[in-house]
mmCIF file of C-alpha atoms in Angstrom:
data_model
loop_
_atom_site.group_PDB
_atom_site.id
_atom_site.type_symbol
_atom_site.label_atom_id
_atom_site.label_comp_id
_atom_site.label_asym_id
_atom_site.label_seq_id
_atom_site.Cartn_x
_atom_site.Cartn_y
_atom_site.Cartn_z
ATOM 1 C CA UNK A 38 -18.077 4.741 17.247
ATOM 2 C CA UNK A 39 -20.009 7.983 17.021
ATOM 3 C CA UNK A 40 -19.251 9.567 13.640
ATOM 4 C CA UNK A 41 -20.296 13.005 12.383
ATOM 5 C CA UNK A 42 -20.558 13.440 8.610
ATOM 6 C CA UNK A 43 -20.674 16.985 7.294
ATOM 7 C CA UNK A 44 -22.443 16.986 3.948
ATOM 8 C CA UNK A 45 -25.291 14.785 2.713
ATOM 9 C CA UNK A 46 -24.320 14.602 -0.936
ATOM 10 C CA UNK A 47 -23.638 11.324 -2.740
ATOM 11 C CA UNK A 48 -20.329 10.713 -0.948
ATOM 12 C CA UNK A 49 -21.632 11.706 2.476
ATOM 13 C CA UNK A 50 -24.773 9.574 2.287
ATOM 14 C CA UNK A 51 -22.934 6.579 0.825
ATOM 15 C CA UNK A 52 -20.345 6.802 3.582
ATOM 16 C CA UNK A 53 -23.027 7.173 6.260
ATOM 17 C CA UNK A 54 -24.884 4.129 4.953
ATOM 18 C CA UNK A 55 -21.734 1.986 4.981
ATOM 19 C CA UNK A 56 -20.863 3.097 8.518
ATOM 20 C CA UNK A 57 -24.390 2.347 9.744
ATOM 21 C CA UNK A 58 -24.190 -1.115 8.163
ATOM 22 C CA UNK A 59 -20.933 -1.672 10.065
ATOM 23 C CA UNK A 60 -22.690 -0.882 13.326
ATOM 24 C CA UNK A 61 -21.525 2.690 13.947
ATOM 25 C CA UNK A 62 -23.750 5.494 15.189
ATOM 26 C CA UNK A 63 -23.798 8.186 12.502
ATOM 27 C CA UNK A 64 -25.071 11.753 12.469
ATOM 28 C CA UNK A 65 -25.276 13.659 9.177
ATOM 29 C CA UNK A 66 -25.329 17.477 8.984
ATOM 30 C CA UNK A 67 -26.642 19.285 5.916
ATOM 31 C CA UNK A 68 -28.573 22.424 5.010
ATOM 32 C CA UNK A 69 -30.889 20.478 2.667
ATOM 33 C CA UNK A 70 -33.999 19.234 4.540
ATOM 34 C CA UNK A 71 -34.692 16.603 1.871
ATOM 35 C CA UNK A 72 -31.190 15.176 2.208
ATOM 36 C CA UNK A 73 -31.604 15.054 5.985
ATOM 37 C CA UNK A 74 -34.936 13.286 5.642
ATOM 38 C CA UNK A 75 -33.354 10.726 3.315
ATOM 39 C CA UNK A 76 -30.521 10.148 5.785
ATOM 40 C CA UNK A 77 -33.013 9.418 8.558
ATOM 41 C CA UNK A 78 -35.537 7.352 6.613
ATOM 42 C CA UNK A 79 -33.373 5.484 4.110
ATOM 43 C CA UNK A 80 -29.894 5.369 5.641
ATOM 44 C CA UNK A 81 -30.796 4.953 9.294
ATOM 45 C CA UNK A 82 -28.564 7.809 10.466
ATOM 46 C CA UNK A 83 -29.427 10.756 12.643
ATOM 47 C CA UNK A 84 -29.607 14.018 10.710
ATOM 48 C CA UNK A 85 -29.275 17.638 11.763
ATOM 49 C CA UNK A 86 -30.528 20.313 9.406
ATOM 50 C CA UNK A 87 -28.259 23.362 9.252
ATOM 51 C CA UNK A 88 -24.734 24.464 8.438
ATOM 52 C CA UNK A 89 -21.963 22.001 9.259
ATOM 53 C CA UNK A 90 -19.723 24.974 10.099
ATOM 54 C CA UNK A 91 -22.157 26.415 12.651
ATOM 55 C CA UNK A 92 -20.997 25.900 16.224
ATOM 56 C CA UNK A 93 -24.605 25.721 17.390
ATOM 57 C CA UNK A 94 -25.454 22.946 14.941
ATOM 58 C CA UNK A 95 -22.237 21.044 15.652
ATOM 59 C CA UNK A 96 -22.853 21.178 19.396
ATOM 60 C CA UNK A 97 -26.436 20.026 18.891
ATOM 61 C CA UNK A 98 -25.139 17.141 16.785
ATOM 62 C CA UNK A 99 -22.820 16.125 19.623
ATOM 63 C CA UNK A 100 -19.409 17.075 18.303
ATOM 64 C CA UNK A 101 -17.954 16.962 21.832
ATOM 65 C CA UNK A 102 -18.630 13.227 22.033
ATOM 66 C CA UNK A 103 -17.742 12.354 18.418
ATOM 67 C CA UNK A 104 -15.069 9.708 17.901
ATOM 68 C CA UNK A 105 -14.576 10.742 14.294
ATOM 69 C CA UNK A 106 -15.680 13.470 11.898
ATOM 70 C CA UNK A 107 -15.763 13.473 8.114
ATOM 71 C CA UNK A 108 -15.964 16.722 6.135
ATOM 72 C CA UNK A 109 -17.424 16.134 2.662
ATOM 73 C CA UNK A 110 -19.004 19.534 2.052
ATOM 74 C CA UNK A 111 -19.433 21.284 -1.286
ATOM 75 C CA UNK A 112 -16.192 23.293 -1.124
ATOM 76 C CA UNK A 113 -12.681 22.956 0.287
ATOM 77 C CA UNK A 114 -13.131 26.206 2.207
ATOM 78 C CA UNK A 115 -16.149 24.786 4.059
ATOM 79 C CA UNK A 116 -14.299 21.533 4.717
ATOM 80 C CA UNK A 117 -11.390 23.542 6.119
ATOM 81 C CA UNK A 118 -13.722 25.423 8.452
ATOM 82 C CA UNK A 119 -15.333 22.193 9.650
ATOM 83 C CA UNK A 120 -11.959 20.531 10.231
ATOM 84 C CA UNK A 121 -10.808 23.563 12.236
ATOM 85 C CA UNK A 122 -13.914 23.419 14.433
ATOM 86 C CA UNK A 123 -13.568 19.657 14.881
ATOM 87 C CA UNK A 124 -9.996 20.129 16.063
ATOM 88 C CA UNK A 125 -11.140 22.902 18.433
ATOM 89 C CA UNK A 126 -13.755 20.607 19.992
ATOM 90 C CA UNK A 127 -11.265 17.769 20.422
ATOM 91 C CA UNK A 128 -12.493 15.255 17.857
ATOM 92 C CA UNK A 129 -9.718 12.605 17.868
ATOM 93 C CA UNK A 130 -10.043 11.428 14.263
ATOM 94 C CA UNK A 131 -10.766 13.921 11.462
ATOM 95 C CA UNK A 132 -11.082 13.159 7.757
ATOM 96 C CA UNK A 133 -11.699 15.537 4.879
ATOM 97 C CA UNK A 134 -12.408 15.288 1.189
ATOM 98 C CA UNK A 135 -10.122 17.387 -1.004
ATOM 99 C CA UNK A 136 -11.268 18.989 -4.250
ATOM 100 C CA UNK A 137 -8.320 21.273 -5.041
ATOM 101 C CA UNK A 138 -4.703 20.445 -4.269
ATOM 102 C CA UNK A 139 -3.957 23.884 -2.810
ATOM 103 C CA UNK A 140 -6.054 23.006 0.242
ATOM 104 C CA UNK A 141 -4.214 19.778 1.104
ATOM 105 C CA UNK A 142 -1.642 21.329 3.432
ATOM 106 C CA UNK A 143 -4.068 23.809 5.088
ATOM 107 C CA UNK A 144 -6.417 20.916 5.859
ATOM 108 C CA UNK A 145 -3.601 18.951 7.471
ATOM 109 C CA UNK A 146 -2.405 21.980 9.428
ATOM 110 C CA UNK A 147 -5.974 22.561 10.615
ATOM 111 C CA UNK A 148 -6.058 19.064 12.088
ATOM 112 C CA UNK A 149 -7.217 16.589 9.432
ATOM 113 C CA UNK A 150 -5.681 13.161 10.041
ATOM 114 C CA UNK A 151 -6.588 12.054 6.534
ATOM 115 C CA UNK A 152 -7.051 14.225 3.430
ATOM 116 C CA UNK A 153 -8.568 12.286 0.541
ATOM 117 C CA UNK A 154 -8.650 13.603 -3.009
ATOM 118 C CA UNK A 155 -11.655 11.937 -4.616
ATOM 119 C CA UNK A 156 -10.731 13.294 -8.043
ATOM 120 C CA UNK A 157 -7.168 11.959 -7.927
ATOM 121 C CA UNK A 158 -8.311 8.586 -6.613
ATOM 122 C CA UNK A 159 -11.006 8.309 -9.289
ATOM 123 C CA UNK A 160 -8.561 9.145 -12.083
ATOM 124 C CA UNK A 161 -5.943 6.767 -10.694
ATOM 125 C CA UNK A 162 -8.515 3.987 -10.346
ATOM 126 C CA UNK A 163 -9.702 4.407 -13.938
ATOM 127 C CA UNK A 164 -6.154 4.502 -15.310
ATOM 128 C CA UNK A 165 -5.274 1.317 -13.412
ATOM 129 C CA UNK A 166 -8.478 -0.362 -14.624
ATOM 130 C CA UNK A 167 -7.418 0.364 -18.204
ATOM 131 C CA UNK A 168 -3.769 -0.631 -17.775
ATOM 132 C CA UNK A 169 -4.428 -3.688 -15.579
ATOM 133 C CA UNK A 170 -7.836 -5.146 -16.529
ATOM 134 C CA UNK A 171 -6.968 -8.450 -14.831
ATOM 135 C CA UNK A 172 -6.913 -6.778 -11.415
ATOM 136 C CA UNK A 173 -10.318 -7.287 -9.773
ATOM 137 C CA UNK A 174 -10.055 -4.241 -7.510
ATOM 138 C CA UNK A 175 -7.481 -1.793 -6.241
ATOM 139 C CA UNK A 176 -7.307 0.453 -3.192
ATOM 140 C CA UNK A 177 -5.037 3.427 -2.624
ATOM 141 C CA UNK A 178 -3.523 4.590 0.642
ATOM 142 C CA UNK A 179 -1.306 7.453 1.801
ATOM 143 C CA UNK A 180 -2.182 9.644 -1.183
ATOM 144 C CA UNK A 181 -1.406 6.891 -3.676
ATOM 145 C CA UNK A 182 1.968 5.886 -2.202
ATOM 146 C CA UNK A 183 0.659 2.391 -1.399
ATOM 147 C CA UNK A 184 -1.610 0.160 -3.471
ATOM 148 C CA UNK A 185 -3.566 -2.914 -2.419
ATOM 149 C CA UNK A 186 -4.679 -5.036 -5.356
ATOM 150 C CA UNK A 187 -6.937 -8.072 -5.602
ATOM 151 C CA UNK A 188 -5.670 -10.529 -8.180
ATOM 152 C CA UNK A 189 -6.859 -13.953 -9.296
ATOM 153 C CA UNK A 190 -4.349 -16.820 -9.565
ATOM 154 C CA UNK A 191 -4.580 -18.274 -13.104
ATOM 155 C CA UNK A 192 -4.129 -21.971 -13.847
ATOM 156 C CA UNK A 193 -0.584 -23.094 -14.665
ATOM 157 C CA UNK A 194 1.027 -19.872 -13.471
ATOM 158 C CA UNK A 195 4.331 -19.822 -11.600
ATOM 159 C CA UNK A 196 2.948 -19.295 -8.091
ATOM 160 C CA UNK A 197 0.438 -22.179 -8.150
ATOM 161 C CA UNK A 198 1.247 -24.739 -5.431
ATOM 162 C CA UNK A 199 3.923 -22.487 -3.938
ATOM 163 C CA UNK A 200 3.831 -21.202 -0.383
ATOM 164 C CA UNK A 201 3.677 -17.534 0.598
ATOM 165 C CA UNK A 202 7.157 -17.911 2.135
ATOM 166 C CA UNK A 203 8.584 -19.288 -1.124
ATOM 167 C CA UNK A 204 7.068 -16.404 -3.075
ATOM 168 C CA UNK A 205 8.357 -13.786 -0.620
ATOM 169 C CA UNK A 206 11.883 -15.212 -0.890
ATOM 170 C CA UNK A 207 11.851 -15.279 -4.688
ATOM 171 C CA UNK A 208 14.200 -12.610 -6.072
ATOM 172 C CA UNK A 209 11.695 -11.766 -8.820
ATOM 173 C CA UNK A 210 8.961 -10.817 -6.341
ATOM 174 C CA UNK A 211 9.235 -7.015 -5.969
ATOM 175 C CA UNK A 212 10.874 -5.772 -2.771
ATOM 176 C CA UNK A 213 8.443 -4.127 -0.396
ATOM 177 C CA UNK A 214 5.473 -6.149 -1.678
ATOM 178 C CA UNK A 215 3.511 -8.479 0.578
ATOM 179 C CA UNK A 216 0.641 -10.954 0.255
ATOM 180 C CA UNK A 217 -1.773 -9.881 2.994
ATOM 181 C CA UNK A 218 -4.956 -11.769 2.080
ATOM 182 C CA UNK A 219 -5.911 -15.105 0.559
ATOM 183 C CA UNK A 220 -9.260 -16.476 -0.624
ATOM 184 C CA UNK A 221 -8.977 -20.146 -1.686
ATOM 185 C CA UNK A 222 -12.322 -20.152 -3.536
ATOM 186 C CA UNK A 223 -14.946 -17.474 -4.337
ATOM 187 C CA UNK A 224 -17.446 -18.981 -1.878
ATOM 188 C CA UNK A 225 -14.930 -19.057 1.004
ATOM 189 C CA UNK A 226 -14.002 -16.233 3.358
ATOM 190 C CA UNK A 227 -10.914 -14.113 2.879
ATOM 191 C CA UNK A 228 -8.164 -15.195 5.291
ATOM 192 C CA UNK A 229 -4.853 -13.784 6.486
ATOM 193 C CA UNK A 230 -2.160 -16.112 5.126
ATOM 194 C CA UNK A 231 1.006 -17.230 6.874
ATOM 195 C CA UNK A 232 4.270 -18.412 5.391
ATOM 196 C CA UNK A 233 3.031 -21.980 4.941
ATOM 197 C CA UNK A 234 -0.144 -20.996 3.061
ATOM 198 C CA UNK A 235 -0.026 -22.592 -0.396
ATOM 199 C CA UNK A 236 -1.617 -20.744 -3.308
ATOM 200 C CA UNK A 237 -4.052 -22.784 -5.369
ATOM 201 C CA UNK A 238 -5.127 -22.278 -8.964
ATOM 202 C CA UNK A 239 -8.348 -20.277 -9.106
ATOM 203 C CA UNK A 240 -7.755 -18.644 -5.738
ATOM 204 C CA UNK A 241 -7.481 -14.902 -5.108
ATOM 205 C CA UNK A 242 -4.792 -12.903 -3.306
ATOM 206 C CA UNK A 243 -4.594 -9.420 -1.818
ATOM 207 C CA UNK A 244 -1.178 -7.864 -2.331
ATOM 208 C CA UNK A 245 0.171 -4.614 -0.940
ATOM 209 C CA UNK A 246 2.835 -2.914 -3.046
ATOM 210 C CA UNK A 247 4.116 0.429 -4.293
ATOM 211 C CA UNK A 248 2.643 1.965 -7.479
ATOM 212 C CA UNK A 249 5.966 1.572 -9.295
ATOM 213 C CA UNK A 250 5.943 -2.169 -8.640
ATOM 214 C CA UNK A 251 2.410 -2.927 -9.874
ATOM 215 C CA UNK A 252 3.474 -4.205 -13.270
ATOM 216 C CA UNK A 253 6.221 -6.397 -11.753
ATOM 217 C CA UNK A 254 3.815 -7.905 -9.227
ATOM 218 C CA UNK A 255 1.232 -8.740 -11.895
ATOM 219 C CA UNK A 256 3.854 -10.194 -14.257
ATOM 220 C CA UNK A 257 5.255 -12.323 -11.423
ATOM 221 C CA UNK A 258 1.879 -13.659 -10.267
ATOM 222 C CA UNK A 259 0.666 -14.400 -13.803
ATOM 223 C CA UNK A 260 3.970 -15.800 -15.101
ATOM 224 C CA UNK A 261 3.800 -19.308 -16.536
ATOM 225 C CA UNK A 262 5.636 -22.224 -15.000
#
C-alpha cells in the first residue's frame, strides 16, 4: 500500500517506521526539514517538506495514488483540513488522530474512516494496567467499545485442558466474548484456534470482549479448578 502520513512528530514517525517494516511504501509530510531528513535516513520513508494541508505539497507527495492517509498533525483543525483534502482527492482509507472530543464528529463528516483519540486510549490503557496487572497487553477498537486482551493461562486454573468449544459453551464465560488467538508456548507462533483447540497451562490466549465484561473474563480464565 502507498500511505501518506501528515505530521512527522513522535506518533507520525513511529507509525511510518512500523508501516515500512511491514512492507508498505510510506511518504511523510512535515514542515520541519530535520524531521523530514530523519524520516528519509532513519525510517526509510519518503519525505516531503512543506504543509500537509497544501494542495501543491499533497499532489507532489502523490495523494491521488494513495491507498491510505493518516493525519497526525499538531492540531485538530489541521487534521480536519487534511482529512477534507484527502476525501476531495479520493483517498479510500483516511485515519485521523483526535486531540479534543469536539472534533470527533467533524472529522467523521469530513471523511475520516477512523478517528483515534490518543489521549483517551492512553488513559484507558493505564487504568486497565493498574486494575488488571495480570493482562499482558490490551488493545482498544471502535472508540473503546471492544477490547482485545492477551492473558496467560495459570497452572491449575479452570480452563486448563479444556477445549475452546467447552469454554465458549460454559454459562460463566461472558456472552459476546471470544477466544481469537492461542499461543501454546512463548517460543511458538500465535495461532487461530478452533473449537477443538485445548488450552494448556502456561499458554497465552487472545480474547475479544466488551469493556464491561473484562473483569468477568479474567475471573473466569484465572478461576481455580
